[in-house]
């Protein structure tokens, strides 16, 4: 049993009725945004290029589904693919398999069976928010993530798998202090469990750095307010998707282990 989770549960149980009420209020106040369109793409667009191809599959919840932007080309996956294409001097074919509201369990049962691509060099996974919102237990999360990795390894034994940063729930403007505290702490616990899980596998990585908007604004010299990073108080804005994607692409390129492993799959 995760001690931090146990202590958090003991604190949170008496507060559940308040959290339920606040959660309903948030759902009513936050606009329902559609998922991004255009789930496939290629970078660069020149199909006659003789450069080798890198095949990227992106899997996950609303952030990978691009909620908050019009198209995937300007959301996380399209921006990430464009950056990787430039950094590695490769053609990048990409496809998104994601659904707003999905947990790790639902991804395993609803999305993985639908993935039919013959080849995948790099698999990007963005999960955690909905597992935290539904108060998933760390032990159950660990089991479900293990099943997810095993399922992908069967389909693509040579692919590099990267889990993205856990969502910065404590930064969400639409959330109350109580929900930021309880759900925000839980998502960090799930991230700690994820960090342990990936160490059990080869060619599986987790970018566990906590996303802090103030640090992002300083690092990338972004002027504005924290609210500019959100499309509806919960989901990322175009600015966030593109900043995040470029940051992850640079981390992939600068990590010698990932870079060398990835180039060996091309």
PDB file of C-alpha atoms in Angstrom:
ATOM      1  CA  UNK A   1       0.000   0.000   0.000  1.00  0.00           C
ATOM      2  CA  UNK A   2       1.275   3.436  -0.949  1.00  0.00           C
ATOM      3  CA  UNK A   3       1.579   5.339   2.344  1.00  0.00           C
ATOM      4  CA  UNK A   4       1.054   8.756   0.740  1.00  0.00           C
ATOM      5  CA  UNK A   5      -2.098   7.466  -0.942  1.00  0.00           C
ATOM      6  CA  UNK A   6      -3.372   5.961   2.312  1.00  0.00           C
ATOM      7  CA  UNK A   7      -2.859   9.212   4.223  1.00  0.00           C
ATOM      8  CA  UNK A   8      -4.422  11.203   1.414  1.00  0.00           C
ATOM      9  CA  UNK A   9      -7.449   8.898   1.395  1.00  0.00           C
ATOM     10  CA  UNK A  10      -7.954   9.288   5.130  1.00  0.00           C
ATOM     11  CA  UNK A  11      -7.928  13.069   4.720  1.00  0.00           C
ATOM     12  CA  UNK A  12     -10.119  13.076   1.594  1.00  0.00           C
ATOM     13  CA  UNK A  13     -12.917  10.668   2.598  1.00  0.00           C
ATOM     14  CA  UNK A  14     -14.752  13.167   4.848  1.00  0.00           C
ATOM     15  CA  UNK A  15     -14.442  15.772   2.082  1.00  0.00           C
ATOM     16  CA  UNK A  16     -15.946  13.648  -0.709  1.00  0.00           C
ATOM     17  CA  UNK A  17     -19.459  15.221  -0.524  1.00  0.00           C
ATOM     18  CA  UNK A  18     -17.939  18.692  -0.890  1.00  0.00           C
ATOM     19  CA  UNK A  19     -15.683  17.522  -3.726  1.00  0.00           C
ATOM     20  CA  UNK A  20     -18.687  15.960  -5.487  1.00  0.00           C
ATOM     21  CA  UNK A  21     -20.635  19.206  -5.281  1.00  0.00           C
ATOM     22  CA  UNK A  22     -17.668  21.282  -6.448  1.00  0.00           C
ATOM     23  CA  UNK A  23     -17.022  18.823  -9.280  1.00  0.00           C
ATOM     24  CA  UNK A  24     -20.581  19.209 -10.556  1.00  0.00           C
ATOM     25  CA  UNK A  25     -20.242  22.984 -10.439  1.00  0.00           C
ATOM     26  CA  UNK A  26     -17.019  22.810 -12.461  1.00  0.00           C
ATOM     27  CA  UNK A  27     -18.610  20.541 -15.074  1.00  0.00           C
ATOM     28  CA  UNK A  28     -21.446  23.026 -15.510  1.00  0.00           C
ATOM     29  CA  UNK A  29     -19.121  26.013 -15.833  1.00  0.00           C
ATOM     30  CA  UNK A  30     -16.478  24.538 -18.148  1.00  0.00           C
ATOM     31  CA  UNK A  31     -17.483  24.558 -21.850  1.00  0.00           C
ATOM     32  CA  UNK A  32     -17.510  21.222 -23.634  1.00  0.00           C
ATOM     33  CA  UNK A  33     -14.844  21.522 -26.294  1.00  0.00           C
ATOM     34  CA  UNK A  34     -14.524  19.070 -29.218  1.00  0.00           C
ATOM     35  CA  UNK A  35     -11.511  16.904 -29.936  1.00  0.00           C
ATOM     36  CA  UNK A  36      -9.082  18.103 -32.589  1.00  0.00           C
ATOM     37  CA  UNK A  37      -9.631  17.028 -36.188  1.00  0.00           C
ATOM     38  CA  UNK A  38      -7.171  15.376 -38.562  1.00  0.00           C
ATOM     39  CA  UNK A  39      -5.790  12.376 -36.690  1.00  0.00           C
ATOM     40  CA  UNK A  40      -3.069  11.568 -39.227  1.00  0.00           C
ATOM     41  CA  UNK A  41      -0.251  13.559 -40.728  1.00  0.00           C
ATOM     42  CA  UNK A  42       3.209  13.647 -42.221  1.00  0.00           C
ATOM     43  CA  UNK A  43       6.201  15.919 -41.603  1.00  0.00           C
ATOM     44  CA  UNK A  44       7.469  17.266 -43.865  1.00  0.00           C
ATOM     45  CA  UNK A  45       4.577  17.237 -46.337  1.00  0.00           C
ATOM     46  CA  UNK A  46       6.809  16.271 -49.281  1.00  0.00           C
ATOM     47  CA  UNK A  47       5.835  12.650 -49.937  1.00  0.00           C
ATOM     48  CA  UNK A  48       8.628  12.220 -52.477  1.00  0.00           C
ATOM     49  CA  UNK A  49      11.374  12.790 -49.916  1.00  0.00           C
ATOM     50  CA  UNK A  50      14.042  10.065 -49.887  1.00  0.00           C
ATOM     51  CA  UNK A  51      14.778  10.511 -46.183  1.00  0.00           C
ATOM     52  CA  UNK A  52      13.957   7.553 -43.933  1.00  0.00           C
ATOM     53  CA  UNK A  53      10.557   7.400 -42.261  1.00  0.00           C
ATOM     54  CA  UNK A  54       9.809   7.499 -38.552  1.00  0.00           C
ATOM     55  CA  UNK A  55       6.369   6.221 -37.581  1.00  0.00           C
ATOM     56  CA  UNK A  56       4.831   7.809 -34.499  1.00  0.00           C
ATOM     57  CA  UNK A  57       1.644   6.725 -32.729  1.00  0.00           C
ATOM     58  CA  UNK A  58       0.157   8.938 -30.006  1.00  0.00           C
ATOM     59  CA  UNK A  59      -2.208   7.352 -27.482  1.00  0.00           C
ATOM     60  CA  UNK A  60      -4.141   8.754 -24.559  1.00  0.00           C
ATOM     61  CA  UNK A  61      -6.805  10.983 -23.084  1.00  0.00           C
ATOM     62  CA  UNK A  62      -7.980  14.526 -23.850  1.00  0.00           C
ATOM     63  CA  UNK A  63      -4.513  16.077 -24.134  1.00  0.00           C
ATOM     64  CA  UNK A  64      -3.557  13.637 -26.873  1.00  0.00           C
ATOM     65  CA  UNK A  65      -7.042  14.011 -28.381  1.00  0.00           C
ATOM     66  CA  UNK A  66      -6.176  17.697 -28.790  1.00  0.00           C
ATOM     67  CA  UNK A  67      -9.153  19.077 -26.869  1.00  0.00           C
ATOM     68  CA  UNK A  68      -8.767  22.847 -26.961  1.00  0.00           C
ATOM     69  CA  UNK A  69      -7.408  23.138 -30.511  1.00  0.00           C
ATOM     70  CA  UNK A  70      -8.995  22.866 -33.958  1.00  0.00           C
ATOM     71  CA  UNK A  71      -6.591  20.364 -35.536  1.00  0.00           C
ATOM     72  CA  UNK A  72      -3.942  17.893 -34.446  1.00  0.00           C
ATOM     73  CA  UNK A  73      -1.417  19.642 -36.657  1.00  0.00           C
ATOM     74  CA  UNK A  74      -1.411  22.540 -34.191  1.00  0.00           C
ATOM     75  CA  UNK A  75      -1.945  20.356 -31.096  1.00  0.00           C
ATOM     76  CA  UNK A  76       0.619  18.186 -29.308  1.00  0.00           C
ATOM     77  CA  UNK A  77       1.136  15.327 -31.771  1.00  0.00           C
ATOM     78  CA  UNK A  78       1.430  17.353 -34.969  1.00  0.00           C
ATOM     79  CA  UNK A  79       3.768  19.890 -33.361  1.00  0.00           C
ATOM     80  CA  UNK A  80       5.872  17.134 -31.791  1.00  0.00           C
ATOM     81  CA  UNK A  81       6.162  15.312 -35.122  1.00  0.00           C
ATOM     82  CA  UNK A  82       7.216  18.495 -36.893  1.00  0.00           C
ATOM     83  CA  UNK A  83       9.926  19.167 -34.292  1.00  0.00           C
ATOM     84  CA  UNK A  84      11.200  15.571 -34.361  1.00  0.00           C
ATOM     85  CA  UNK A  85      11.330  15.681 -38.163  1.00  0.00           C
ATOM     86  CA  UNK A  86      13.614  18.722 -37.990  1.00  0.00           C
ATOM     87  CA  UNK A  87      15.756  17.492 -35.094  1.00  0.00           C
ATOM     88  CA  UNK A  88      16.345  14.023 -36.553  1.00  0.00           C
ATOM     89  CA  UNK A  89      16.190  14.944 -40.250  1.00  0.00           C
ATOM     90  CA  UNK A  90      13.557  12.266 -40.824  1.00  0.00           C
ATOM     91  CA  UNK A  91      10.137  12.033 -42.408  1.00  0.00           C
ATOM     92  CA  UNK A  92       7.610  11.507 -39.637  1.00  0.00           C
ATOM     93  CA  UNK A  93       4.306   9.742 -40.231  1.00  0.00           C
ATOM     94  CA  UNK A  94       1.974  10.185 -37.266  1.00  0.00           C
ATOM     95  CA  UNK A  95      -1.428   9.024 -36.109  1.00  0.00           C
ATOM     96  CA  UNK A  96      -3.482   9.793 -33.020  1.00  0.00           C
ATOM     97  CA  UNK A  97      -5.493   7.250 -31.034  1.00  0.00           C
ATOM     98  CA  UNK A  98      -7.069   9.136 -28.155  1.00  0.00           C
ATOM     99  CA  UNK A  99     -10.392   9.910 -26.524  1.00  0.00           C
ATOM    100  CA  UNK A 100     -11.516  12.619 -24.154  1.00  0.00           C
ATOM    101  CA  UNK A 101     -12.335  11.176 -20.712  1.00  0.00           C
ATOM    102  CA  UNK A 102     -10.428   7.904 -21.137  1.00  0.00           C
ATOM    103  CA  UNK A 103      -8.548   6.236 -18.285  1.00  0.00           C
ATOM    104  CA  UNK A 104      -5.667   3.780 -18.681  1.00  0.00           C
ATOM    105  CA  UNK A 105      -8.128   0.892 -18.414  1.00  0.00           C
ATOM    106  CA  UNK A 106     -10.368   2.256 -21.160  1.00  0.00           C
ATOM    107  CA  UNK A 107      -7.368   2.864 -23.414  1.00  0.00           C
ATOM    108  CA  UNK A 108      -6.372  -0.786 -23.001  1.00  0.00           C
ATOM    109  CA  UNK A 109      -9.850  -2.105 -23.797  1.00  0.00           C
ATOM    110  CA  UNK A 110     -11.185   0.479 -26.250  1.00  0.00           C
ATOM    111  CA  UNK A 111      -8.173   1.888 -28.118  1.00  0.00           C
ATOM    112  CA  UNK A 112      -5.381  -0.697 -28.260  1.00  0.00           C
ATOM    113  CA  UNK A 113      -7.489  -3.252 -30.223  1.00  0.00           C
ATOM    114  CA  UNK A 114      -8.146  -0.578 -32.867  1.00  0.00           C
ATOM    115  CA  UNK A 115      -4.470   0.122 -33.590  1.00  0.00           C
ATOM    116  CA  UNK A 116      -3.678  -1.650 -36.867  1.00  0.00           C
ATOM    117  CA  UNK A 117      -0.474   0.045 -38.039  1.00  0.00           C
ATOM    118  CA  UNK A 118       2.123  -2.468 -39.209  1.00  0.00           C
ATOM    119  CA  UNK A 119       5.047  -0.424 -37.933  1.00  0.00           C
ATOM    120  CA  UNK A 120       5.659   1.986 -35.075  1.00  0.00           C
ATOM    121  CA  UNK A 121       9.068   3.376 -34.120  1.00  0.00           C
ATOM    122  CA  UNK A 122       7.876   5.687 -31.369  1.00  0.00           C
ATOM    123  CA  UNK A 123       4.752   5.519 -29.207  1.00  0.00           C
ATOM    124  CA  UNK A 124       3.802   8.583 -27.161  1.00  0.00           C
ATOM    125  CA  UNK A 125       1.343   8.106 -24.295  1.00  0.00           C
ATOM    126  CA  UNK A 126      -0.473  10.823 -22.367  1.00  0.00           C
ATOM    127  CA  UNK A 127      -2.569   9.609 -19.422  1.00  0.00           C
ATOM    128  CA  UNK A 128      -3.213  10.321 -15.766  1.00  0.00           C
ATOM    129  CA  UNK A 129      -5.799  13.090 -15.461  1.00  0.00           C
ATOM    130  CA  UNK A 130      -8.890  10.910 -15.712  1.00  0.00           C
ATOM    131  CA  UNK A 131      -7.404   8.213 -13.501  1.00  0.00           C
ATOM    132  CA  UNK A 132      -6.867  10.905 -10.881  1.00  0.00           C
ATOM    133  CA  UNK A 133     -10.333  12.421 -11.389  1.00  0.00           C
ATOM    134  CA  UNK A 134     -11.917   8.991 -10.882  1.00  0.00           C
ATOM    135  CA  UNK A 135      -9.736   8.469  -7.776  1.00  0.00           C
ATOM    136  CA  UNK A 136      -8.084   5.360  -9.201  1.00  0.00           C
ATOM    137  CA  UNK A 137      -5.947   3.473  -6.692  1.00  0.00           C
ATOM    138  CA  UNK A 138      -2.172   3.477  -7.340  1.00  0.00           C
ATOM    139  CA  UNK A 139      -2.083  -0.351  -7.229  1.00  0.00           C
ATOM    140  CA  UNK A 140      -4.843  -0.572  -9.853  1.00  0.00           C
ATOM    141  CA  UNK A 141      -3.196   2.119 -11.972  1.00  0.00           C
ATOM    142  CA  UNK A 142       0.085   0.216 -11.853  1.00  0.00           C
ATOM    143  CA  UNK A 143      -1.634  -2.978 -12.994  1.00  0.00           C
ATOM    144  CA  UNK A 144      -3.438  -1.225 -15.848  1.00  0.00           C
ATOM    145  CA  UNK A 145      -0.320   0.593 -17.053  1.00  0.00           C
ATOM    146  CA  UNK A 146       1.534  -2.729 -17.019  1.00  0.00           C
ATOM    147  CA  UNK A 147      -1.179  -4.283 -19.196  1.00  0.00           C
ATOM    148  CA  UNK A 148      -0.991  -1.290 -21.538  1.00  0.00           C
ATOM    149  CA  UNK A 149       2.778  -1.600 -21.959  1.00  0.00           C
ATOM    150  CA  UNK A 150       2.591  -5.375 -22.422  1.00  0.00           C
ATOM    151  CA  UNK A 151      -0.123  -4.990 -25.079  1.00  0.00           C
ATOM    152  CA  UNK A 152       1.969  -2.496 -27.025  1.00  0.00           C
ATOM    153  CA  UNK A 153       5.108  -4.602 -26.686  1.00  0.00           C
ATOM    154  CA  UNK A 154       3.281  -7.520 -28.297  1.00  0.00           C
ATOM    155  CA  UNK A 155       2.221  -5.351 -31.221  1.00  0.00           C
ATOM    156  CA  UNK A 156       5.479  -3.401 -31.567  1.00  0.00           C
ATOM    157  CA  UNK A 157       8.356  -5.163 -29.782  1.00  0.00           C
ATOM    158  CA  UNK A 158      11.009  -2.785 -31.161  1.00  0.00           C
ATOM    159  CA  UNK A 159       9.159   0.472 -30.592  1.00  0.00           C
ATOM    160  CA  UNK A 160      10.297   3.116 -28.113  1.00  0.00           C
ATOM    161  CA  UNK A 161       7.508   3.985 -25.674  1.00  0.00           C
ATOM    162  CA  UNK A 162       7.464   7.359 -23.918  1.00  0.00           C
ATOM    163  CA  UNK A 163       4.961   8.373 -21.242  1.00  0.00           C
ATOM    164  CA  UNK A 164       4.480  12.125 -21.105  1.00  0.00           C
ATOM    165  CA  UNK A 165       4.458  14.315 -18.004  1.00  0.00           C
ATOM    166  CA  UNK A 166       1.476  13.914 -15.720  1.00  0.00           C
ATOM    167  CA  UNK A 167      -1.034  16.771 -16.069  1.00  0.00           C
ATOM    168  CA  UNK A 168      -0.425  19.764 -13.770  1.00  0.00           C
ATOM    169  CA  UNK A 169      -3.798  19.562 -12.031  1.00  0.00           C
ATOM    170  CA  UNK A 170      -2.680  21.931  -9.273  1.00  0.00           C
ATOM    171  CA  UNK A 171      -2.343  24.626 -11.946  1.00  0.00           C
ATOM    172  CA  UNK A 172      -5.865  24.265 -13.437  1.00  0.00           C
ATOM    173  CA  UNK A 173      -7.640  27.657 -13.079  1.00  0.00           C
ATOM    174  CA  UNK A 174     -11.124  26.086 -13.117  1.00  0.00           C
ATOM    175  CA  UNK A 175     -10.474  23.872 -10.092  1.00  0.00           C
ATOM    176  CA  UNK A 176     -11.150  24.777  -6.475  1.00  0.00           C
ATOM    177  CA  UNK A 177      -8.312  24.666  -3.914  1.00  0.00           C
ATOM    178  CA  UNK A 178      -9.796  21.475  -2.446  1.00  0.00           C
ATOM    179  CA  UNK A 179      -9.831  19.621  -5.770  1.00  0.00           C
ATOM    180  CA  UNK A 180      -6.389  20.928  -6.663  1.00  0.00           C
ATOM    181  CA  UNK A 181      -5.110  19.533  -3.370  1.00  0.00           C
ATOM    182  CA  UNK A 182      -6.783  16.109  -3.407  1.00  0.00           C
ATOM    183  CA  UNK A 183      -6.750  15.267  -7.117  1.00  0.00           C
ATOM    184  CA  UNK A 184      -3.473  17.110  -7.667  1.00  0.00           C
ATOM    185  CA  UNK A 185      -1.742  15.065  -4.978  1.00  0.00           C
ATOM    186  CA  UNK A 186      -3.196  11.846  -6.370  1.00  0.00           C
ATOM    187  CA  UNK A 187      -1.963  12.524  -9.905  1.00  0.00           C
ATOM    188  CA  UNK A 188       1.532  13.092  -8.476  1.00  0.00           C
ATOM    189  CA  UNK A 189       1.317   9.741  -6.642  1.00  0.00           C
ATOM    190  CA  UNK A 190       0.270   8.052  -9.889  1.00  0.00           C
ATOM    191  CA  UNK A 191       3.281   9.680 -11.549  1.00  0.00           C
ATOM    192  CA  UNK A 192       5.584   8.237  -8.886  1.00  0.00           C
ATOM    193  CA  UNK A 193       4.119   4.785  -9.523  1.00  0.00           C
ATOM    194  CA  UNK A 194       4.563   5.228 -13.261  1.00  0.00           C
ATOM    195  CA  UNK A 195       8.221   6.079 -12.738  1.00  0.00           C
ATOM    196  CA  UNK A 196       8.671   2.746 -10.952  1.00  0.00           C
ATOM    197  CA  UNK A 197       6.777   0.760 -13.597  1.00  0.00           C
ATOM    198  CA  UNK A 198       8.792   1.899 -16.620  1.00  0.00           C
ATOM    199  CA  UNK A 199      12.024   0.770 -14.967  1.00  0.00           C
ATOM    200  CA  UNK A 200      10.784  -2.800 -15.313  1.00  0.00           C
ATOM    201  CA  UNK A 201      10.833  -2.564 -19.114  1.00  0.00           C
ATOM    202  CA  UNK A 202      13.378  -1.983 -21.849  1.00  0.00           C
ATOM    203  CA  UNK A 203      12.832   0.922 -24.236  1.00  0.00           C
ATOM    204  CA  UNK A 204      10.074   2.412 -22.071  1.00  0.00           C
ATOM    205  CA  UNK A 205      10.558   5.895 -20.613  1.00  0.00           C
ATOM    206  CA  UNK A 206       8.652   8.417 -18.524  1.00  0.00           C
ATOM    207  CA  UNK A 207       9.209  12.158 -18.611  1.00  0.00           C
ATOM    208  CA  UNK A 208       8.377  12.718 -14.976  1.00  0.00           C
ATOM    209  CA  UNK A 209       9.292  16.374 -14.627  1.00  0.00           C
ATOM    210  CA  UNK A 210       6.403  18.252 -12.994  1.00  0.00           C
ATOM    211  CA  UNK A 211       4.930  20.850 -15.303  1.00  0.00           C
ATOM    212  CA  UNK A 212       4.990  24.249 -13.596  1.00  0.00           C
ATOM    213  CA  UNK A 213       3.706  27.134 -15.653  1.00  0.00           C
ATOM    214  CA  UNK A 214       5.775  29.828 -13.971  1.00  0.00           C
ATOM    215  CA  UNK A 215       8.967  27.906 -14.780  1.00  0.00           C
ATOM    216  CA  UNK A 216       7.755  27.348 -18.348  1.00  0.00           C
ATOM    217  CA  UNK A 217       7.126  31.049 -18.826  1.00  0.00           C
ATOM    218  CA  UNK A 218      10.642  31.859 -17.631  1.00  0.00           C
ATOM    219  CA  UNK A 219      12.300  29.019 -19.561  1.00  0.00           C
ATOM    220  CA  UNK A 220      10.643  29.812 -22.890  1.00  0.00           C
ATOM    221  CA  UNK A 221      10.350  33.581 -22.280  1.00  0.00           C
ATOM    222  CA  UNK A 222       6.590  33.545 -22.664  1.00  0.00           C
ATOM    223  CA  UNK A 223       4.773  36.725 -21.756  1.00  0.00           C
ATOM    224  CA  UNK A 224       1.204  36.621 -20.499  1.00  0.00           C
ATOM    225  CA  UNK A 225      -0.873  35.100 -17.739  1.00  0.00           C
ATOM    226  CA  UNK A 226      -1.248  31.516 -16.502  1.00  0.00           C
ATOM    227  CA  UNK A 227      -4.770  31.497 -17.929  1.00  0.00           C
ATOM    228  CA  UNK A 228      -3.260  31.776 -21.422  1.00  0.00           C
ATOM    229  CA  UNK A 229      -2.102  28.174 -21.090  1.00  0.00           C
ATOM    230  CA  UNK A 230      -5.665  26.840 -20.851  1.00  0.00           C
ATOM    231  CA  UNK A 231      -8.454  26.766 -23.424  1.00  0.00           C
ATOM    232  CA  UNK A 232     -11.256  26.351 -20.881  1.00  0.00           C
ATOM    233  CA  UNK A 233      -9.650  26.395 -17.453  1.00  0.00           C
ATOM    234  CA  UNK A 234      -8.845  22.677 -17.663  1.00  0.00           C
ATOM    235  CA  UNK A 235      -7.578  21.641 -21.101  1.00  0.00           C
ATOM    236  CA  UNK A 236      -4.417  23.038 -22.721  1.00  0.00           C
ATOM    237  CA  UNK A 237      -4.499  25.910 -25.161  1.00  0.00           C
ATOM    238  CA  UNK A 238      -2.657  25.951 -28.480  1.00  0.00           C
ATOM    239  CA  UNK A 239       0.203  27.765 -26.709  1.00  0.00           C
ATOM    240  CA  UNK A 240       0.502  24.961 -24.149  1.00  0.00           C
ATOM    241  CA  UNK A 241       0.318  22.127 -26.655  1.00  0.00           C
ATOM    242  CA  UNK A 242       3.019  23.623 -28.844  1.00  0.00           C
ATOM    243  CA  UNK A 243       5.305  24.633 -25.972  1.00  0.00           C
ATOM    244  CA  UNK A 244       4.928  21.194 -24.397  1.00  0.00           C
ATOM    245  CA  UNK A 245       5.488  19.354 -27.693  1.00  0.00           C
ATOM    246  CA  UNK A 246       8.654  21.305 -28.497  1.00  0.00           C
ATOM    247  CA  UNK A 247       9.965  20.701 -24.981  1.00  0.00           C
ATOM    248  CA  UNK A 248       9.343  16.949 -25.233  1.00  0.00           C
ATOM    249  CA  UNK A 249      10.902  16.772 -28.716  1.00  0.00           C
ATOM    250  CA  UNK A 250      14.045  18.465 -27.402  1.00  0.00           C
ATOM    251  CA  UNK A 251      14.174  16.046 -24.468  1.00  0.00           C
ATOM    252  CA  UNK A 252      13.934  13.103 -26.873  1.00  0.00           C
ATOM    253  CA  UNK A 253      16.693  14.524 -29.053  1.00  0.00           C
ATOM    254  CA  UNK A 254      18.980  15.391 -26.123  1.00  0.00           C
ATOM    255  CA  UNK A 255      18.594  12.056 -24.342  1.00  0.00           C
ATOM    256  CA  UNK A 256      21.392   9.901 -25.808  1.00  0.00           C
ATOM    257  CA  UNK A 257      19.795   6.623 -24.745  1.00  0.00           C
ATOM    258  CA  UNK A 258      16.433   7.461 -26.330  1.00  0.00           C
ATOM    259  CA  UNK A 259      17.996   9.070 -29.383  1.00  0.00           C
ATOM    260  CA  UNK A 260      20.255   6.100 -30.156  1.00  0.00           C
ATOM    261  CA  UNK A 261      17.500   3.563 -29.466  1.00  0.00           C
ATOM    262  CA  UNK A 262      15.104   5.437 -31.690  1.00  0.00           C
ATOM    263  CA  UNK A 263      17.544   5.739 -34.597  1.00  0.00           C
ATOM    264  CA  UNK A 264      18.184   1.992 -34.404  1.00  0.00           C
ATOM    265  CA  UNK A 265      14.501   1.346 -35.138  1.00  0.00           C
ATOM    266  CA  UNK A 266      14.433   3.412 -38.348  1.00  0.00           C
TER     267      UNK A 266
END
